[in-house]
Short mmCIF file of N, CA and C in Angstrom, two decimals:
data_model
loop_
_atom_site.label_atom_id
_atom_site.label_comp_id
_atom_site.label_asym_id
_atom_site.label_seq_id
_atom_site.Cartn_x
_atom_site.Cartn_y
_atom_site.Cartn_z
N MET G 20 -2.29 -18.35 -79.31
CA MET G 20 -3.55 -17.61 -79.50
C MET G 20 -4.62 -18.07 -78.45
N LYS G 21 -4.62 -19.41 -78.24
CA LYS G 21 -5.58 -20.00 -77.29
C LYS G 21 -5.32 -19.45 -75.90
N LYS G 22 -4.05 -19.29 -75.53
CA LYS G 22 -3.69 -18.78 -74.21
C LYS G 22 -4.15 -17.36 -74.05
N LEU G 23 -3.98 -16.51 -75.16
CA LEU G 23 -4.38 -15.12 -75.07
C LEU G 23 -5.87 -14.99 -74.89
N VAL G 24 -6.67 -15.82 -75.60
CA VAL G 24 -8.11 -15.83 -75.41
C VAL G 24 -8.46 -16.19 -73.99
N ASN G 25 -7.77 -17.24 -73.48
CA ASN G 25 -8.00 -17.70 -72.11
C ASN G 25 -7.69 -16.61 -71.11
N TYR G 26 -6.58 -15.90 -71.31
CA TYR G 26 -6.23 -14.77 -70.42
C TYR G 26 -7.24 -13.66 -70.53
N PHE G 27 -7.71 -13.43 -71.75
CA PHE G 27 -8.76 -12.40 -71.90
C PHE G 27 -9.99 -12.67 -71.12
N PHE G 28 -10.50 -13.92 -71.17
CA PHE G 28 -11.70 -14.29 -70.43
C PHE G 28 -11.44 -14.29 -68.94
N GLN G 29 -10.21 -14.70 -68.51
CA GLN G 29 -9.88 -14.64 -67.10
C GLN G 29 -9.87 -13.17 -66.62
N GLY G 30 -9.35 -12.32 -67.45
CA GLY G 30 -9.37 -10.89 -67.10
C GLY G 30 -10.76 -10.37 -66.93
N ILE G 31 -11.66 -10.76 -67.82
CA ILE G 31 -13.10 -10.37 -67.70
C ILE G 31 -13.63 -10.87 -66.40
N LEU G 32 -13.37 -12.17 -66.07
CA LEU G 32 -13.85 -12.73 -64.81
C LEU G 32 -13.38 -12.00 -63.60
N TYR G 33 -12.17 -11.52 -63.65
CA TYR G 33 -11.59 -10.72 -62.44
C TYR G 33 -12.17 -9.35 -62.39
N ILE G 34 -12.30 -8.69 -63.54
CA ILE G 34 -12.71 -7.27 -63.56
C ILE G 34 -14.22 -7.10 -63.51
N ALA G 35 -14.97 -7.98 -64.14
CA ALA G 35 -16.42 -7.78 -64.28
C ALA G 35 -17.10 -7.59 -62.90
N PRO G 36 -16.92 -8.49 -61.88
CA PRO G 36 -17.61 -8.24 -60.64
C PRO G 36 -17.25 -6.91 -59.98
N ILE G 37 -15.99 -6.54 -60.03
CA ILE G 37 -15.53 -5.28 -59.41
C ILE G 37 -16.13 -4.13 -60.20
N GLY G 38 -16.11 -4.20 -61.55
CA GLY G 38 -16.65 -3.14 -62.37
C GLY G 38 -18.17 -2.95 -62.22
N ILE G 39 -18.90 -4.07 -62.18
CA ILE G 39 -20.35 -4.01 -62.03
C ILE G 39 -20.73 -3.44 -60.66
N THR G 40 -20.02 -3.96 -59.61
CA THR G 40 -20.27 -3.40 -58.26
C THR G 40 -20.03 -1.94 -58.20
N GLY G 41 -18.87 -1.49 -58.74
CA GLY G 41 -18.48 -0.08 -58.73
C GLY G 41 -19.54 0.76 -59.48
N TYR G 42 -19.98 0.24 -60.67
CA TYR G 42 -20.95 0.95 -61.45
C TYR G 42 -22.29 1.12 -60.77
N ILE G 43 -22.75 0.06 -60.06
CA ILE G 43 -24.03 0.13 -59.34
C ILE G 43 -23.90 1.14 -58.20
N ILE G 44 -22.76 1.14 -57.46
CA ILE G 44 -22.56 2.08 -56.37
C ILE G 44 -22.56 3.49 -56.96
N TYR G 45 -21.86 3.69 -58.08
CA TYR G 45 -21.85 5.00 -58.75
C TYR G 45 -23.22 5.46 -59.12
N LEU G 46 -24.04 4.59 -59.70
CA LEU G 46 -25.41 4.98 -60.14
C LEU G 46 -26.29 5.36 -58.90
N ILE G 47 -26.17 4.58 -57.85
CA ILE G 47 -26.95 4.91 -56.63
C ILE G 47 -26.48 6.23 -56.08
N PHE G 48 -25.22 6.40 -55.97
CA PHE G 48 -24.65 7.65 -55.40
C PHE G 48 -25.06 8.84 -56.27
N SER G 49 -24.92 8.70 -57.59
CA SER G 49 -25.31 9.81 -58.49
C SER G 49 -26.77 10.16 -58.37
N PHE G 50 -27.63 9.14 -58.31
CA PHE G 50 -29.06 9.37 -58.19
C PHE G 50 -29.39 10.16 -56.89
N ILE G 51 -28.88 9.67 -55.75
CA ILE G 51 -29.14 10.28 -54.48
C ILE G 51 -28.49 11.73 -54.42
N ASP G 52 -27.28 11.84 -54.93
CA ASP G 52 -26.61 13.11 -54.90
C ASP G 52 -27.34 14.14 -55.79
N ASN G 53 -27.83 13.75 -56.95
CA ASN G 53 -28.62 14.66 -57.77
C ASN G 53 -29.95 15.02 -57.13
N LEU G 54 -30.60 14.07 -56.59
CA LEU G 54 -31.88 14.26 -55.88
C LEU G 54 -31.72 15.26 -54.71
N VAL G 55 -30.74 15.00 -53.91
CA VAL G 55 -30.50 15.84 -52.70
C VAL G 55 -30.07 17.26 -53.17
N ASN G 56 -29.15 17.36 -54.12
CA ASN G 56 -28.69 18.66 -54.56
C ASN G 56 -29.81 19.48 -55.19
N LYS G 57 -30.70 18.83 -56.00
CA LYS G 57 -31.80 19.60 -56.60
C LYS G 57 -32.73 20.07 -55.50
N THR G 58 -33.02 19.25 -54.52
CA THR G 58 -33.92 19.64 -53.42
C THR G 58 -33.33 20.78 -52.63
N PHE G 59 -32.00 20.69 -52.33
CA PHE G 59 -31.32 21.75 -51.57
C PHE G 59 -31.30 23.05 -52.34
N GLN G 60 -31.08 22.94 -53.70
CA GLN G 60 -31.04 24.17 -54.50
C GLN G 60 -32.41 24.85 -54.56
N LYS G 61 -33.47 24.01 -54.64
CA LYS G 61 -34.84 24.60 -54.67
C LYS G 61 -35.19 25.22 -53.31
N LEU G 62 -34.87 24.57 -52.25
CA LEU G 62 -35.24 25.02 -50.89
C LEU G 62 -34.36 26.16 -50.39
N PHE G 63 -33.01 25.97 -50.52
CA PHE G 63 -32.06 26.89 -49.88
C PHE G 63 -31.19 27.67 -50.89
N ASP G 64 -31.27 27.34 -52.15
CA ASP G 64 -30.45 27.92 -53.20
C ASP G 64 -28.97 27.70 -52.88
N ILE G 65 -28.60 26.45 -52.38
CA ILE G 65 -27.24 26.10 -52.08
C ILE G 65 -26.85 24.83 -52.86
N ASP G 66 -25.61 24.82 -53.40
CA ASP G 66 -25.09 23.64 -54.09
C ASP G 66 -23.95 23.06 -53.28
N ILE G 67 -24.18 21.85 -52.68
CA ILE G 67 -23.14 21.21 -51.89
C ILE G 67 -22.77 19.88 -52.59
N PRO G 68 -21.63 19.90 -53.31
CA PRO G 68 -21.23 18.64 -54.00
C PRO G 68 -20.87 17.55 -52.97
N GLY G 69 -21.29 16.34 -53.23
CA GLY G 69 -20.97 15.18 -52.39
C GLY G 69 -21.90 15.04 -51.18
N LEU G 70 -22.99 15.81 -51.17
CA LEU G 70 -23.92 15.71 -50.05
C LEU G 70 -24.64 14.37 -50.11
N GLY G 71 -24.66 13.72 -51.25
CA GLY G 71 -25.30 12.36 -51.44
C GLY G 71 -24.66 11.36 -50.53
N ILE G 72 -23.32 11.42 -50.34
CA ILE G 72 -22.63 10.45 -49.50
C ILE G 72 -23.09 10.55 -48.08
N LEU G 73 -23.21 11.76 -47.54
CA LEU G 73 -23.71 11.94 -46.16
C LEU G 73 -25.14 11.46 -46.03
N VAL G 74 -25.98 11.77 -47.02
CA VAL G 74 -27.37 11.35 -46.94
C VAL G 74 -27.50 9.83 -47.03
N MET G 75 -26.66 9.20 -47.94
CA MET G 75 -26.69 7.76 -48.07
C MET G 75 -26.30 7.09 -46.77
N ALA G 76 -25.23 7.57 -46.09
CA ALA G 76 -24.76 7.05 -44.83
C ALA G 76 -25.83 7.16 -43.78
N LEU G 77 -26.45 8.33 -43.71
CA LEU G 77 -27.50 8.58 -42.76
C LEU G 77 -28.70 7.65 -42.98
N LEU G 78 -29.11 7.49 -44.22
CA LEU G 78 -30.25 6.60 -44.54
C LEU G 78 -29.88 5.12 -44.15
N LEU G 79 -28.66 4.71 -44.38
CA LEU G 79 -28.25 3.32 -43.99
C LEU G 79 -28.32 3.13 -42.51
N VAL G 80 -27.82 4.16 -41.74
CA VAL G 80 -27.87 4.06 -40.27
C VAL G 80 -29.34 4.01 -39.76
N ILE G 81 -30.18 4.89 -40.32
CA ILE G 81 -31.61 4.88 -39.90
C ILE G 81 -32.32 3.58 -40.25
N THR G 82 -31.97 3.04 -41.44
CA THR G 82 -32.54 1.74 -41.84
C THR G 82 -32.08 0.61 -40.93
N GLY G 83 -30.84 0.68 -40.55
CA GLY G 83 -30.29 -0.35 -39.62
C GLY G 83 -30.94 -0.26 -38.25
N ILE G 84 -31.17 0.93 -37.76
CA ILE G 84 -31.84 1.15 -36.43
C ILE G 84 -33.25 0.62 -36.52
N MET G 85 -33.96 1.02 -37.58
CA MET G 85 -35.36 0.61 -37.73
C MET G 85 -35.45 -0.92 -37.87
N GLY G 86 -34.56 -1.46 -38.70
CA GLY G 86 -34.57 -2.94 -38.92
C GLY G 86 -34.30 -3.72 -37.67
N GLN G 87 -33.44 -3.17 -36.82
CA GLN G 87 -33.05 -3.87 -35.59
C GLN G 87 -34.10 -3.74 -34.51
N SER G 88 -34.86 -2.67 -34.51
CA SER G 88 -35.83 -2.48 -33.39
C SER G 88 -37.25 -2.59 -33.90
N ILE G 89 -37.71 -1.67 -34.70
CA ILE G 89 -39.09 -1.57 -35.03
C ILE G 89 -39.60 -2.74 -35.91
N ILE G 90 -38.84 -3.08 -36.93
CA ILE G 90 -39.27 -4.10 -37.91
C ILE G 90 -38.89 -5.50 -37.44
N ALA G 91 -37.63 -5.69 -36.97
CA ALA G 91 -37.18 -7.05 -36.66
C ALA G 91 -37.84 -7.63 -35.45
N ARG G 92 -38.04 -6.90 -34.41
CA ARG G 92 -38.58 -7.50 -33.16
C ARG G 92 -39.90 -8.22 -33.32
N PRO G 93 -40.93 -7.63 -33.99
CA PRO G 93 -42.19 -8.36 -34.17
C PRO G 93 -42.04 -9.64 -34.98
N PHE G 94 -41.26 -9.54 -36.00
CA PHE G 94 -40.95 -10.76 -36.88
C PHE G 94 -40.25 -11.84 -36.06
N LYS G 95 -39.25 -11.44 -35.25
CA LYS G 95 -38.50 -12.37 -34.46
C LYS G 95 -39.48 -13.08 -33.47
N PHE G 96 -40.38 -12.32 -32.87
CA PHE G 96 -41.35 -12.89 -31.90
C PHE G 96 -42.28 -13.89 -32.60
N ILE G 97 -42.83 -13.47 -33.74
CA ILE G 97 -43.72 -14.37 -34.50
C ILE G 97 -43.00 -15.63 -34.91
N PHE G 98 -41.77 -15.47 -35.45
CA PHE G 98 -40.97 -16.62 -35.90
C PHE G 98 -40.64 -17.56 -34.77
N LYS G 99 -40.27 -16.98 -33.60
CA LYS G 99 -39.93 -17.80 -32.41
C LYS G 99 -41.12 -18.59 -31.97
N SER G 100 -42.29 -17.97 -31.94
CA SER G 100 -43.47 -18.70 -31.50
C SER G 100 -43.85 -19.80 -32.49
N LEU G 101 -43.65 -19.55 -33.80
CA LEU G 101 -43.86 -20.61 -34.82
C LEU G 101 -42.88 -21.76 -34.63
N LEU G 102 -41.64 -21.46 -34.32
CA LEU G 102 -40.62 -22.50 -34.12
C LEU G 102 -40.98 -23.34 -32.90
N ASP G 103 -41.50 -22.69 -31.83
CA ASP G 103 -41.89 -23.43 -30.63
C ASP G 103 -43.03 -24.36 -30.91
N LYS G 104 -43.95 -24.02 -31.82
CA LYS G 104 -45.08 -24.86 -32.15
C LYS G 104 -44.79 -26.01 -33.09
N VAL G 105 -43.72 -25.86 -33.92
CA VAL G 105 -43.36 -26.85 -34.91
C VAL G 105 -41.92 -27.32 -34.63
N PRO G 106 -41.80 -28.40 -33.85
CA PRO G 106 -40.44 -28.86 -33.42
C PRO G 106 -39.53 -29.22 -34.58
N LEU G 107 -40.08 -29.85 -35.64
CA LEU G 107 -39.26 -30.24 -36.77
C LEU G 107 -38.65 -29.01 -37.47
N LEU G 108 -39.45 -27.95 -37.58
CA LEU G 108 -38.98 -26.69 -38.23
C LEU G 108 -37.89 -26.08 -37.36
N LYS G 109 -38.05 -26.21 -36.02
CA LYS G 109 -37.03 -25.70 -35.12
C LYS G 109 -35.70 -26.35 -35.31
N VAL G 110 -35.74 -27.70 -35.45
CA VAL G 110 -34.49 -28.50 -35.66
C VAL G 110 -33.82 -28.04 -36.95
N ILE G 111 -34.58 -27.95 -38.06
CA ILE G 111 -34.04 -27.59 -39.35
C ILE G 111 -33.47 -26.21 -39.31
N TYR G 112 -34.26 -25.26 -38.74
CA TYR G 112 -33.82 -23.88 -38.69
C TYR G 112 -32.51 -23.75 -37.86
N SER G 113 -32.47 -24.34 -36.69
CA SER G 113 -31.34 -24.18 -35.83
C SER G 113 -30.07 -24.83 -36.45
N ALA G 114 -30.30 -25.90 -37.20
CA ALA G 114 -29.13 -26.57 -37.88
C ALA G 114 -28.56 -25.60 -38.93
N PHE G 115 -29.42 -25.02 -39.77
CA PHE G 115 -28.94 -24.09 -40.82
C PHE G 115 -28.44 -22.79 -40.20
N ASN G 116 -29.06 -22.35 -39.12
CA ASN G 116 -28.55 -21.13 -38.42
C ASN G 116 -27.20 -21.33 -37.91
N ASP G 117 -26.95 -22.48 -37.27
CA ASP G 117 -25.62 -22.83 -36.77
C ASP G 117 -24.59 -22.92 -37.88
N LEU G 118 -25.05 -23.54 -38.95
CA LEU G 118 -24.10 -23.72 -40.11
C LEU G 118 -23.69 -22.38 -40.65
N PHE G 119 -24.68 -21.45 -40.89
CA PHE G 119 -24.33 -20.11 -41.45
C PHE G 119 -23.51 -19.30 -40.46
N SER G 120 -23.83 -19.41 -39.17
CA SER G 120 -23.08 -18.63 -38.19
C SER G 120 -21.67 -19.21 -38.04
N ALA G 121 -21.48 -20.49 -38.35
CA ALA G 121 -20.13 -21.08 -38.29
C ALA G 121 -19.27 -20.49 -39.45
N PHE G 122 -19.93 -20.06 -40.55
CA PHE G 122 -19.19 -19.44 -41.65
C PHE G 122 -18.93 -17.96 -41.42
N VAL G 123 -19.95 -17.24 -40.96
CA VAL G 123 -19.85 -15.74 -40.90
C VAL G 123 -20.16 -15.13 -39.56
N GLY G 124 -20.67 -15.90 -38.65
CA GLY G 124 -21.12 -15.29 -37.38
C GLY G 124 -19.97 -15.06 -36.42
N LYS G 125 -20.34 -14.68 -35.19
CA LYS G 125 -19.39 -14.47 -34.12
C LYS G 125 -18.60 -15.74 -33.76
N GLY G 126 -19.35 -16.85 -33.79
CA GLY G 126 -18.72 -18.13 -33.44
C GLY G 126 -18.22 -18.93 -34.63
N LYS G 127 -17.40 -18.27 -35.47
CA LYS G 127 -16.88 -18.96 -36.68
C LYS G 127 -16.24 -20.25 -36.27
N LYS G 128 -16.57 -21.30 -37.05
CA LYS G 128 -16.02 -22.59 -36.77
C LYS G 128 -15.03 -23.06 -37.88
N PHE G 129 -15.32 -22.57 -39.10
CA PHE G 129 -14.45 -23.02 -40.21
C PHE G 129 -13.26 -22.06 -40.39
N ASN G 130 -12.48 -21.95 -39.34
CA ASN G 130 -11.27 -21.10 -39.36
C ASN G 130 -10.01 -21.81 -39.02
N ARG G 131 -10.07 -23.18 -38.92
CA ARG G 131 -8.91 -23.94 -38.62
C ARG G 131 -8.69 -25.08 -39.58
N PRO G 132 -8.12 -24.83 -40.79
CA PRO G 132 -7.93 -25.90 -41.74
C PRO G 132 -6.90 -26.91 -41.27
N VAL G 133 -7.23 -28.17 -41.48
CA VAL G 133 -6.33 -29.25 -41.04
C VAL G 133 -6.17 -30.28 -42.18
N LEU G 134 -5.10 -31.05 -42.15
CA LEU G 134 -4.88 -32.17 -43.04
C LEU G 134 -5.06 -33.39 -42.25
N VAL G 135 -5.94 -34.26 -42.66
CA VAL G 135 -6.28 -35.53 -41.84
C VAL G 135 -5.79 -36.75 -42.65
N LEU G 136 -5.11 -37.60 -41.96
CA LEU G 136 -4.73 -38.91 -42.48
C LEU G 136 -5.93 -39.83 -42.38
N VAL G 137 -6.62 -40.10 -43.49
CA VAL G 137 -7.84 -40.89 -43.45
C VAL G 137 -7.56 -42.40 -43.83
N ASN G 138 -6.41 -42.64 -44.38
CA ASN G 138 -6.07 -44.02 -44.74
C ASN G 138 -4.56 -44.20 -44.52
N PRO G 139 -4.12 -44.72 -43.35
CA PRO G 139 -2.70 -44.84 -43.09
C PRO G 139 -1.96 -45.77 -44.03
N ILE G 140 -2.69 -46.80 -44.54
CA ILE G 140 -2.03 -47.80 -45.39
C ILE G 140 -1.60 -47.13 -46.71
N SER G 141 -2.48 -46.36 -47.33
CA SER G 141 -2.09 -45.70 -48.62
C SER G 141 -1.64 -44.27 -48.40
N ASN G 142 -1.53 -43.85 -47.11
CA ASN G 142 -1.12 -42.47 -46.80
C ASN G 142 -2.06 -41.47 -47.44
N LEU G 143 -3.36 -41.73 -47.49
CA LEU G 143 -4.37 -40.86 -48.06
C LEU G 143 -4.79 -39.80 -47.08
N GLU G 144 -4.69 -38.56 -47.52
CA GLU G 144 -5.02 -37.42 -46.60
C GLU G 144 -6.12 -36.55 -47.22
N LYS G 145 -6.91 -35.86 -46.35
CA LYS G 145 -7.95 -35.03 -46.80
C LYS G 145 -7.87 -33.70 -46.05
N ILE G 146 -8.22 -32.58 -46.73
CA ILE G 146 -8.25 -31.30 -46.10
C ILE G 146 -9.66 -31.09 -45.57
N GLY G 147 -9.70 -30.61 -44.33
CA GLY G 147 -10.97 -30.31 -43.65
C GLY G 147 -10.81 -29.18 -42.69
N PHE G 148 -11.77 -28.98 -41.84
CA PHE G 148 -11.78 -27.87 -40.85
C PHE G 148 -12.05 -28.49 -39.45
N LEU G 149 -11.14 -28.22 -38.52
CA LEU G 149 -11.33 -28.67 -37.13
C LEU G 149 -12.41 -27.79 -36.55
N THR G 150 -13.57 -28.43 -36.17
CA THR G 150 -14.72 -27.67 -35.69
C THR G 150 -14.91 -27.82 -34.19
N GLU G 151 -14.48 -28.93 -33.63
CA GLU G 151 -14.65 -29.12 -32.20
C GLU G 151 -13.54 -30.02 -31.61
N GLU G 152 -12.90 -29.55 -30.56
CA GLU G 152 -11.84 -30.34 -29.97
C GLU G 152 -12.29 -31.10 -28.72
N ASP G 153 -13.33 -30.60 -28.03
CA ASP G 153 -13.79 -31.20 -26.84
C ASP G 153 -14.96 -32.09 -27.11
N LEU G 154 -14.76 -33.43 -27.16
CA LEU G 154 -15.80 -34.38 -27.45
C LEU G 154 -16.13 -35.23 -26.24
N THR G 155 -15.97 -34.71 -25.05
CA THR G 155 -16.17 -35.50 -23.83
C THR G 155 -17.66 -35.94 -23.76
N LYS G 156 -18.59 -35.17 -24.30
CA LYS G 156 -19.99 -35.57 -24.28
C LYS G 156 -20.20 -36.82 -25.11
N LEU G 157 -19.34 -37.12 -26.04
CA LEU G 157 -19.41 -38.32 -26.86
C LEU G 157 -18.52 -39.44 -26.28
N ASN G 158 -17.96 -39.21 -25.09
CA ASN G 158 -17.00 -40.10 -24.46
C ASN G 158 -15.77 -40.37 -25.34
N GLU G 159 -15.34 -39.31 -26.04
CA GLU G 159 -14.15 -39.38 -26.87
C GLU G 159 -13.15 -38.37 -26.44
N LYS G 160 -12.12 -38.76 -25.68
CA LYS G 160 -11.12 -37.85 -25.18
C LYS G 160 -9.96 -37.63 -26.18
N GLU G 161 -9.71 -38.63 -27.00
CA GLU G 161 -8.54 -38.55 -27.91
C GLU G 161 -9.00 -38.24 -29.36
N LYS G 162 -10.25 -37.88 -29.51
CA LYS G 162 -10.72 -37.61 -30.88
C LYS G 162 -11.22 -36.15 -30.96
N VAL G 163 -11.25 -35.65 -32.22
CA VAL G 163 -11.79 -34.32 -32.48
C VAL G 163 -12.78 -34.39 -33.64
N ALA G 164 -13.54 -33.32 -33.84
CA ALA G 164 -14.52 -33.27 -34.95
C ALA G 164 -13.89 -32.44 -36.08
N VAL G 165 -13.91 -33.03 -37.27
CA VAL G 165 -13.34 -32.39 -38.50
C VAL G 165 -14.45 -32.41 -39.54
N TYR G 166 -14.72 -31.25 -40.10
CA TYR G 166 -15.74 -31.13 -41.19
C TYR G 166 -15.00 -31.15 -42.55
N PHE G 167 -15.51 -31.95 -43.44
CA PHE G 167 -14.92 -32.08 -44.79
C PHE G 167 -15.92 -31.61 -45.78
N PRO G 168 -15.79 -30.40 -46.37
CA PRO G 168 -16.69 -29.93 -47.41
C PRO G 168 -16.47 -30.77 -48.67
N HIS G 169 -17.58 -30.93 -49.45
CA HIS G 169 -17.46 -31.66 -50.75
C HIS G 169 -17.01 -30.70 -51.82
N SER G 170 -16.34 -31.25 -52.79
CA SER G 170 -15.88 -30.49 -53.95
C SER G 170 -17.07 -30.25 -54.87
N TYR G 171 -17.11 -29.05 -55.45
CA TYR G 171 -18.13 -28.63 -56.41
C TYR G 171 -19.56 -28.79 -55.78
N ASN G 172 -19.66 -28.48 -54.52
CA ASN G 172 -20.93 -28.65 -53.84
C ASN G 172 -20.92 -27.82 -52.59
N PHE G 173 -22.09 -27.58 -52.00
CA PHE G 173 -22.10 -26.87 -50.74
C PHE G 173 -22.66 -27.78 -49.69
N SER G 174 -22.12 -28.96 -49.61
CA SER G 174 -22.42 -29.93 -48.57
C SER G 174 -21.11 -30.52 -48.06
N GLY G 175 -21.19 -31.36 -47.07
CA GLY G 175 -19.97 -31.96 -46.57
C GLY G 175 -20.26 -33.04 -45.58
N GLU G 176 -19.23 -33.56 -44.94
CA GLU G 176 -19.41 -34.62 -43.95
C GLU G 176 -18.60 -34.27 -42.73
N LEU G 177 -19.11 -34.72 -41.55
CA LEU G 177 -18.41 -34.51 -40.29
C LEU G 177 -17.78 -35.85 -39.91
N PHE G 178 -16.50 -35.88 -39.63
CA PHE G 178 -15.81 -37.06 -39.20
C PHE G 178 -15.29 -36.86 -37.79
N ILE G 179 -15.35 -37.90 -36.98
CA ILE G 179 -14.66 -37.88 -35.69
C ILE G 179 -13.42 -38.70 -35.84
N VAL G 180 -12.24 -38.01 -35.75
CA VAL G 180 -10.99 -38.68 -36.05
C VAL G 180 -10.04 -38.58 -34.84
N PRO G 181 -9.10 -39.53 -34.78
CA PRO G 181 -8.10 -39.47 -33.73
C PRO G 181 -7.25 -38.15 -33.86
N ARG G 182 -7.05 -37.54 -32.70
CA ARG G 182 -6.26 -36.33 -32.67
C ARG G 182 -4.90 -36.50 -33.32
N SER G 183 -4.32 -37.70 -33.19
CA SER G 183 -2.99 -38.00 -33.69
C SER G 183 -2.94 -38.04 -35.22
N GLN G 184 -4.13 -38.08 -35.84
CA GLN G 184 -4.12 -38.17 -37.33
C GLN G 184 -4.41 -36.85 -38.00
N ILE G 185 -4.40 -35.77 -37.27
CA ILE G 185 -4.60 -34.45 -37.90
C ILE G 185 -3.37 -33.61 -37.69
N LYS G 186 -3.12 -32.72 -38.62
CA LYS G 186 -2.04 -31.72 -38.49
C LYS G 186 -2.58 -30.40 -39.11
N THR G 187 -2.30 -29.33 -38.42
CA THR G 187 -2.72 -28.03 -38.93
C THR G 187 -1.91 -27.69 -40.15
N ILE G 188 -2.53 -26.97 -41.02
CA ILE G 188 -1.81 -26.53 -42.27
C ILE G 188 -1.75 -25.00 -42.31
N ASP G 189 -0.67 -24.47 -42.84
CA ASP G 189 -0.42 -23.03 -42.81
C ASP G 189 -1.02 -22.32 -44.03
N ILE G 190 -2.33 -22.38 -44.14
CA ILE G 190 -3.05 -21.65 -45.19
C ILE G 190 -4.30 -20.98 -44.55
N SER G 191 -4.80 -19.94 -45.18
CA SER G 191 -6.00 -19.27 -44.63
C SER G 191 -7.23 -20.19 -44.84
N PRO G 192 -8.24 -20.02 -43.92
CA PRO G 192 -9.48 -20.78 -44.08
C PRO G 192 -10.14 -20.54 -45.47
N THR G 193 -10.06 -19.31 -45.95
CA THR G 193 -10.64 -19.00 -47.26
C THR G 193 -10.01 -19.79 -48.40
N GLU G 194 -8.70 -19.83 -48.36
CA GLU G 194 -7.93 -20.56 -49.38
C GLU G 194 -8.22 -22.05 -49.27
N ALA G 195 -8.29 -22.57 -48.05
CA ALA G 195 -8.57 -24.03 -47.89
C ALA G 195 -10.00 -24.32 -48.45
N MET G 196 -11.02 -23.52 -48.12
CA MET G 196 -12.33 -23.75 -48.58
C MET G 196 -12.40 -23.70 -50.09
N LYS G 197 -11.74 -22.65 -50.67
CA LYS G 197 -11.76 -22.45 -52.09
C LYS G 197 -11.12 -23.67 -52.80
N PHE G 198 -10.02 -24.16 -52.22
CA PHE G 198 -9.27 -25.31 -52.76
C PHE G 198 -10.15 -26.57 -52.76
N ILE G 199 -10.81 -26.79 -51.63
CA ILE G 199 -11.66 -28.00 -51.51
C ILE G 199 -12.87 -27.94 -52.45
N ILE G 200 -13.58 -26.79 -52.41
CA ILE G 200 -14.81 -26.69 -53.19
C ILE G 200 -14.50 -26.78 -54.67
N SER G 201 -13.35 -26.26 -55.08
CA SER G 201 -12.99 -26.29 -56.49
C SER G 201 -12.40 -27.65 -56.90
N GLY G 202 -12.29 -28.58 -55.99
CA GLY G 202 -11.71 -29.91 -56.28
C GLY G 202 -10.27 -29.77 -56.53
N GLY G 203 -9.65 -28.79 -55.93
CA GLY G 203 -8.17 -28.60 -56.07
C GLY G 203 -7.72 -27.80 -57.30
N VAL G 204 -8.73 -27.46 -58.15
CA VAL G 204 -8.45 -26.73 -59.41
C VAL G 204 -7.93 -25.33 -59.15
N SER G 205 -8.45 -24.67 -58.11
CA SER G 205 -8.09 -23.28 -57.85
C SER G 205 -6.65 -23.10 -57.40
N GLY G 206 -6.03 -24.12 -56.85
CA GLY G 206 -4.67 -24.03 -56.32
C GLY G 206 -4.60 -23.06 -55.15
N PHE G 207 -3.43 -22.66 -54.81
CA PHE G 207 -3.20 -21.70 -53.71
C PHE G 207 -2.47 -20.46 -54.23
N SER G 208 -2.94 -19.28 -53.88
CA SER G 208 -2.28 -18.09 -54.30
C SER G 208 -0.96 -17.90 -53.56
N ASP G 209 0.03 -17.28 -54.23
CA ASP G 209 1.33 -17.10 -53.66
C ASP G 209 1.27 -16.22 -52.37
N GLN G 210 0.42 -15.19 -52.38
CA GLN G 210 0.32 -14.33 -51.25
C GLN G 210 -0.16 -15.06 -49.96
N GLU G 211 -1.14 -15.97 -50.14
CA GLU G 211 -1.65 -16.72 -49.02
C GLU G 211 -0.61 -17.66 -48.46
N GLN G 212 0.18 -18.26 -49.36
CA GLN G 212 1.20 -19.22 -48.92
C GLN G 212 2.35 -18.53 -48.19
N GLU G 213 2.66 -17.33 -48.63
CA GLU G 213 3.81 -16.61 -48.01
C GLU G 213 3.41 -16.12 -46.65
N SER G 214 2.11 -15.67 -46.41
CA SER G 214 1.76 -15.10 -45.13
C SER G 214 1.54 -16.16 -44.07
#
């Protein structure tokens, strides 16, 4: 009985986010579709089902164009001048900007999970992400930079380790991050291991 209750709640956890997201999209679409259809019926006496999708897509494109040019440019200019005047703010901002772009930006850095031998005596290993191989600026030719996220937290540590003590692992970066952050509780899905 306990297992059935556990499976029931796990099912809710899997379905709830998808269901809520789908419901919100449906409500927005229905609202825009009804609004557009009523307007078109009043003006042109025409009923076009699904016109809301086209209008929603068009609104999103226009918002993106405006956000990129008209709205974003002045704010970027003001923010850049503020950063130039306050050096400490610039350091903090650039550090967080680099961190977020390492996760989702064009220059993703957390995409190479590795297993690092951190204690050869007890054969202790840690999962991390290889973030930089070229450390010549640090006068380290045989070492690489590996980032170790903390479990149950959104922080981590950067280690400079000998290249010989790391080995790549055949799992996706997403699975590695999920495994580390959950403290190993999440395990690895069969699909990710097979691919």
